[in-house]
mmCIF file of C-alpha atoms in Angstrom:
data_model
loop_
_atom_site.group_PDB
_atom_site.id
_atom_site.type_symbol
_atom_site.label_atom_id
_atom_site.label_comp_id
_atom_site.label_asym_id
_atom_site.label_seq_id
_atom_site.Cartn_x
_atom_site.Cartn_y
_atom_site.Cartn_z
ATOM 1 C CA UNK U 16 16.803 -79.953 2.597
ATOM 2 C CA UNK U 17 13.885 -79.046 4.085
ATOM 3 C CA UNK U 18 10.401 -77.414 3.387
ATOM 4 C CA UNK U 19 9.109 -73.354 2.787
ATOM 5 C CA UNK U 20 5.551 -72.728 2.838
ATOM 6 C CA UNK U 21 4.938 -69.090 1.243
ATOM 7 C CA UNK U 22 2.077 -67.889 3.317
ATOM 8 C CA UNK U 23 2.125 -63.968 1.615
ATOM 9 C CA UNK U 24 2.218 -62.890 -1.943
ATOM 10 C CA UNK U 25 5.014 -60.762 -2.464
ATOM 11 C CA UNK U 26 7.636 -61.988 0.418
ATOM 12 C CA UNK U 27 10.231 -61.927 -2.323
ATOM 13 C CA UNK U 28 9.805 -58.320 -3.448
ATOM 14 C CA UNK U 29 13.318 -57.420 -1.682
ATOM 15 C CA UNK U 30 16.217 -57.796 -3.635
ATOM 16 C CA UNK U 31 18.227 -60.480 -3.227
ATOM 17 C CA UNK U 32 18.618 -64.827 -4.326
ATOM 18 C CA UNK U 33 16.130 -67.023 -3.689
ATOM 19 C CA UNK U 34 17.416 -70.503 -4.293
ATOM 20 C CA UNK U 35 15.038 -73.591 -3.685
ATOM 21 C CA UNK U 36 16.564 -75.747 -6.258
ATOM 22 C CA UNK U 37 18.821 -77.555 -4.201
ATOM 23 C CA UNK U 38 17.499 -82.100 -4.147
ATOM 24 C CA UNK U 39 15.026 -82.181 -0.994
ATOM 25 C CA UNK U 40 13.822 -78.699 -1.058
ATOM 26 C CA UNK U 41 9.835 -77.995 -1.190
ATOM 27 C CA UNK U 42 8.408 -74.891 -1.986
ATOM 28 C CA UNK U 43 4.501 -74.661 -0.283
ATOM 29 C CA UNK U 44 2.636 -71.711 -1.668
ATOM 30 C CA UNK U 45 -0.459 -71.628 0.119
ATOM 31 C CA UNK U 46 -1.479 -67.921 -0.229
ATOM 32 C CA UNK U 47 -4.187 -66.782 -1.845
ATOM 33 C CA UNK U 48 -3.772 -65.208 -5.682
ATOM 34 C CA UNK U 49 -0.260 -63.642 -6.557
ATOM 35 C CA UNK U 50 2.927 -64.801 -8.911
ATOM 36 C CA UNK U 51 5.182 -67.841 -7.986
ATOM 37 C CA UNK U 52 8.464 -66.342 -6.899
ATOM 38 C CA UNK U 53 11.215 -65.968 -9.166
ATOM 39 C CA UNK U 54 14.166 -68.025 -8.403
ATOM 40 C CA UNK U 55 18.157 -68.316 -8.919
ATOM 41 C CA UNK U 56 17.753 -71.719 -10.372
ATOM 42 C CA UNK U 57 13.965 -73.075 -9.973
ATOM 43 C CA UNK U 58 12.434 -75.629 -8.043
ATOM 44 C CA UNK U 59 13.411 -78.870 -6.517
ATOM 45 C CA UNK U 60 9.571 -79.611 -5.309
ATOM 46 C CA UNK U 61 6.496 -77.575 -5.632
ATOM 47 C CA UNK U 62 3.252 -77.598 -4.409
ATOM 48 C CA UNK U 63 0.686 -75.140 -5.505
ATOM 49 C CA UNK U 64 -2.003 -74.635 -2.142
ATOM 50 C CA UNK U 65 -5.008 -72.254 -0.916
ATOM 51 C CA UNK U 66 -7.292 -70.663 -2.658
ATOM 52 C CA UNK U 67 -6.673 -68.242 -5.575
ATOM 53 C CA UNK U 68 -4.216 -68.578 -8.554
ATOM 54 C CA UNK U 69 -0.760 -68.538 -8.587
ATOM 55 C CA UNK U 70 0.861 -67.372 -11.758
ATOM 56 C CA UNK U 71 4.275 -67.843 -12.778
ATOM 57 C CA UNK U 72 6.554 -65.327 -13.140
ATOM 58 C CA UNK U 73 6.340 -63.424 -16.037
ATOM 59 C CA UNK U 74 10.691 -62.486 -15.602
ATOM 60 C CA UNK U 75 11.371 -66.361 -16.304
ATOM 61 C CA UNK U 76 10.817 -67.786 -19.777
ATOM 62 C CA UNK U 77 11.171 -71.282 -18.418
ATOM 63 C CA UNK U 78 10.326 -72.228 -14.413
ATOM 64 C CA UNK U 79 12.079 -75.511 -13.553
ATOM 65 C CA UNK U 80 10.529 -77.829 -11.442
ATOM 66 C CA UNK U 81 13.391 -80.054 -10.628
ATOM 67 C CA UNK U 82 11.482 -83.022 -9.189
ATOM 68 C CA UNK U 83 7.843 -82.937 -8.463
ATOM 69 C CA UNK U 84 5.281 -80.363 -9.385
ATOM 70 C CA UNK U 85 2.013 -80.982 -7.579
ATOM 71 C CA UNK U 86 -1.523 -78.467 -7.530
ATOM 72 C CA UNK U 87 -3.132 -79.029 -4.852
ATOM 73 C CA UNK U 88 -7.090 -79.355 -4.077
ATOM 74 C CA UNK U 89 -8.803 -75.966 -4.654
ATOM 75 C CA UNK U 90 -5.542 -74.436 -6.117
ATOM 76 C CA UNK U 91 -5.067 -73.394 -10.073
ATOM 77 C CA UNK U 92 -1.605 -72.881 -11.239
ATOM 78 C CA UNK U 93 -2.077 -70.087 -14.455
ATOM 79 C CA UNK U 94 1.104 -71.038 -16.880
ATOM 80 C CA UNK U 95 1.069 -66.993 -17.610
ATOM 81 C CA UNK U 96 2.275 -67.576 -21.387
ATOM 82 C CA UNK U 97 5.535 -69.089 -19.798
ATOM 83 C CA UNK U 98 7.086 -72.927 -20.183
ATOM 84 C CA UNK U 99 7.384 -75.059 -17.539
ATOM 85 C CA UNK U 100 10.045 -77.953 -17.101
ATOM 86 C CA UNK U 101 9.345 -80.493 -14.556
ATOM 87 C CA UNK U 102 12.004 -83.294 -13.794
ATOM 88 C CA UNK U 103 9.780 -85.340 -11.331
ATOM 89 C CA UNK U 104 5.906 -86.368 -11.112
ATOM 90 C CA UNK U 105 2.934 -84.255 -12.091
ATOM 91 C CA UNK U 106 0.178 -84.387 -9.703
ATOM 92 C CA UNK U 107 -3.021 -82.018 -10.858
ATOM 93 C CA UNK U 108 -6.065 -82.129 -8.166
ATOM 94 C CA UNK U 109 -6.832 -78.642 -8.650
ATOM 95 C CA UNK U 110 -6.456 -76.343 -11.681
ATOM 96 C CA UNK U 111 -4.059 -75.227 -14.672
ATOM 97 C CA UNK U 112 -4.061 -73.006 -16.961
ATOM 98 C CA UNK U 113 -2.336 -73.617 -20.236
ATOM 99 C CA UNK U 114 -0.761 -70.883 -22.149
ATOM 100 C CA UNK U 115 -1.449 -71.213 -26.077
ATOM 101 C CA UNK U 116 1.998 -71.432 -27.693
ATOM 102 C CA UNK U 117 3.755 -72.681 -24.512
ATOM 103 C CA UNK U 118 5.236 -75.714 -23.662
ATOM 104 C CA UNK U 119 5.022 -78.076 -20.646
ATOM 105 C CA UNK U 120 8.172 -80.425 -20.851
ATOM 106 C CA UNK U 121 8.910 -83.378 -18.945
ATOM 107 C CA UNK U 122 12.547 -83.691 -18.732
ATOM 108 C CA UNK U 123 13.389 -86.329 -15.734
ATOM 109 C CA UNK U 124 16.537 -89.062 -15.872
ATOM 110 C CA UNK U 125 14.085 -91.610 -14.302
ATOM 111 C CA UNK U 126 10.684 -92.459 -14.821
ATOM 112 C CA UNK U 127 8.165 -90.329 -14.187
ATOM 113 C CA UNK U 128 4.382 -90.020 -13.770
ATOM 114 C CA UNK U 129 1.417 -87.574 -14.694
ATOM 115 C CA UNK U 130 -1.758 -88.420 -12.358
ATOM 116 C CA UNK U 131 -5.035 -85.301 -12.204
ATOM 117 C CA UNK U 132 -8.127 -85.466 -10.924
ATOM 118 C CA UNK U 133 -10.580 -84.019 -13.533
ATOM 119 C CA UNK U 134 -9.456 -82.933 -16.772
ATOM 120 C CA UNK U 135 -5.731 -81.194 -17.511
ATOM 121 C CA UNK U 136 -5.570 -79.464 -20.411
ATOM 122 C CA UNK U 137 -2.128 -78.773 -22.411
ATOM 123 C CA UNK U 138 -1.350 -76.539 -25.165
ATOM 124 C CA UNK U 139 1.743 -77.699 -26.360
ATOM 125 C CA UNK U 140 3.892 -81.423 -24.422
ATOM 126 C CA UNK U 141 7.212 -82.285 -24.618
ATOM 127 C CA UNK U 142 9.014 -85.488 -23.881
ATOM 128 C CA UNK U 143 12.387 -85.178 -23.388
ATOM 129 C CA UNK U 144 12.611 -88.715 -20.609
ATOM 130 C CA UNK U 145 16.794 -89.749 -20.694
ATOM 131 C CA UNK U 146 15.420 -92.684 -18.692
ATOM 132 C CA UNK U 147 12.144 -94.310 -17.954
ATOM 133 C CA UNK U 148 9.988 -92.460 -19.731
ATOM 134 C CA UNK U 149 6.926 -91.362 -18.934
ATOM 135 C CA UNK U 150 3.515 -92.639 -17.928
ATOM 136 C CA UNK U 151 -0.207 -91.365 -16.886
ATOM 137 C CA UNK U 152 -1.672 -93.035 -13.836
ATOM 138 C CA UNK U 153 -4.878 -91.249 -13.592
ATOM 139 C CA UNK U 154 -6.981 -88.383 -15.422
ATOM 140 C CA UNK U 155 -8.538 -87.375 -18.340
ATOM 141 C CA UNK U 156 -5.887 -85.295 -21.048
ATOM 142 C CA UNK U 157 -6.690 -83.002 -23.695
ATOM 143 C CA UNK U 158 -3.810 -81.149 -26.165
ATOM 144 C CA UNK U 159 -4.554 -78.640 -28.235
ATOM 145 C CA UNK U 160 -1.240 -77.905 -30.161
ATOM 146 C CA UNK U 161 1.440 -80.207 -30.506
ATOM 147 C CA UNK U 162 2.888 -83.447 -28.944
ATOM 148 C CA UNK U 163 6.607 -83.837 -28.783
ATOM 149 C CA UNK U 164 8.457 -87.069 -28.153
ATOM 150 C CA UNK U 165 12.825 -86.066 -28.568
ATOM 151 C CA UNK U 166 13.738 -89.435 -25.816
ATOM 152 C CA UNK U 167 12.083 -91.731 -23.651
ATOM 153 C CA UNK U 168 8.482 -93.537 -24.242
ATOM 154 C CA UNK U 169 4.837 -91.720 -23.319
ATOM 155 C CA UNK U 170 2.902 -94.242 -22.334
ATOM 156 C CA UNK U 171 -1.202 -93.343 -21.770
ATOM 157 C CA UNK U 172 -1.676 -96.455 -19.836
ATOM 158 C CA UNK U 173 -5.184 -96.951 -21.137
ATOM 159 C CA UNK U 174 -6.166 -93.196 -19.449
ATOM 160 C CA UNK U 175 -7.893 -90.745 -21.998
ATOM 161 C CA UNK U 176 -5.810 -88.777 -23.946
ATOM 162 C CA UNK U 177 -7.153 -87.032 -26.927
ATOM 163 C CA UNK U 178 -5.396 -84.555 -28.900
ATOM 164 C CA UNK U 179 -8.196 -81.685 -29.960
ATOM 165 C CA UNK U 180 -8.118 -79.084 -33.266
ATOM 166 C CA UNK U 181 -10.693 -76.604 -34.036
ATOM 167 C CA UNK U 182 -10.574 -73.716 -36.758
ATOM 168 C CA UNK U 183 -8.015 -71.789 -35.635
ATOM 169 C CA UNK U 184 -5.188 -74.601 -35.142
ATOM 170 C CA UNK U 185 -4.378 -78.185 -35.606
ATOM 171 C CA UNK U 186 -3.547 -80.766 -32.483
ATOM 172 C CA UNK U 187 -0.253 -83.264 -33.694
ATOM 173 C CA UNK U 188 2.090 -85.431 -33.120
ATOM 174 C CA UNK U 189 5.263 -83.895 -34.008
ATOM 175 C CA UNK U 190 7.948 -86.039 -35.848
ATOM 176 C CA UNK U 191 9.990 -88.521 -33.188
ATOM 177 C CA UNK U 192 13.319 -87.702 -33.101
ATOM 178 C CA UNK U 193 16.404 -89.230 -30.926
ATOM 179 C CA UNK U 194 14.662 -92.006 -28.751
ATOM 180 C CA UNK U 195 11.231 -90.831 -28.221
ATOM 181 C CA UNK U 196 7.819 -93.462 -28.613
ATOM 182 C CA UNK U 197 4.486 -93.757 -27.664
ATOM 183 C CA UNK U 198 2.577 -96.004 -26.317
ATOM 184 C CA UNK U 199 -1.369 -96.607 -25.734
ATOM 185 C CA UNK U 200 -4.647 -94.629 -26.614
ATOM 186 C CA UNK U 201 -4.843 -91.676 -28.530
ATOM 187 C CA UNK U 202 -7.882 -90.042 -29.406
ATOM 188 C CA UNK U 203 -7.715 -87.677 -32.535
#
C-alpha cells in the first residue's frame, strides 16, 4: 500500500505488468497531457493532477477505479470513448470529458459519493450500488443519454441534476431493474 505519482507520459511504454489495483494503492498522475497507463487489473485510487489532459487508454474497454477517482484542480480527465467503473467516491474539481455512447458506472459495496466543483457532464450513468447507494454532495450534473439504476438508491440530495435531449438523442431514465431507486430532484 502505498502511493505512485507518474511524473512522465509514457513511463509504461516497456513491456511488462503494471498492477496498482491492490486496497491502499494511489496512482498520482501529475504530468502534463498523455494516456493513463494501462494496467493488469485497474486502479485502487486515482488522482488525475497538472496541467494537460490525461486520456484513458484506448487498449482497455473498461478502466476500473477500485475505490476513489478524484480530478484534481486544473486537470481534465478525457473518457477517450472508453467506460469507466469506479468503486469509491467521485471527486471532479477540474475537468471531464464524456464520451457519447459510454458509460460511467458506479459499482461500490458501500456507500458512495459524487461531489464537483462546476458542472460534470455525463453521457450515459450507471448504478450498480450492492450497498449504500449513492449520493451527490456538491455540483451541478447534466446527462445527456441515459440513466441506469440495476441496485442501490441515487440520491441528488437537493444538488442540480438535469437530464438534457436535443435533436439528435433523447436523455432517460432507463427501466429499474433488481434493487435500484431514486431519490430527489430531477430536472427534465
Amino acid at each position: 500500500s502505498g502511493t505512485l505519482t507518474l511524473t512522465v507520459n509514457g513511463f509504461m511504454s516497456a513491456s511488462g505488468i503494471f498492477d496498482p489495483s491492490p486496497v491502499g494503492n494511489t496512482v498520482v498522475t501529475t504530468y502534463g497531457s498523455g494516456t493513463i497507463p494501462n494496467t493488469l487489473s485497474g486502479y485502487s485510487n486515482l488522482t488525475v493532477n497538472g496541467a494537460g489532459t490525461k486520456t484513458l487508454n484506448a487498449a482497455v474497454a473498461t478502466t476500473i477505479v477500485g475505490k476513489n477517482l478524484t480530478i484534481g484542480v486544473g486537470s481534465t480527465l478525457n473518457a477517450n470513448n472508453k467506460n469507466l467503473a469506479i468503486g469509491g467516491n467521485w471527486t471532479k474539481n477540474g475537468t471531464f470529458v464524456a464520451s457519447s455512447g459510454h458509460s460511467v458506472t458506479f459499482n461500490g459495496s458501500s456507500a458512495q459519493t459524487l461531489s464537483s466543483t462546476g458542472t460534470t457532464t455525463f453521457e450515459q450513468l450507471t448504478m450498480s450500488n450492492t450497498s449504500g447507494g449513492v449520493s451527490i454532495t456538491s455540483g451541478t450534473y447534466i446527462l445527456n443519454d441515459v440513466l441506469t439504476s440495476t441496485s442501490g438508491n441515487f440520491n441528488t440530495n437537493g444538488n442540480s441534476f438535469t437530464l438534457l435531449s436535443n435533436a439528435s438523442r433523447t436523455a432517460r431514465i432507463a427501466p429499474v431493474t433488481g434493487g435500484g431507486s431514486f431519490s430527489g430532484n430531477f430536472i427534465i
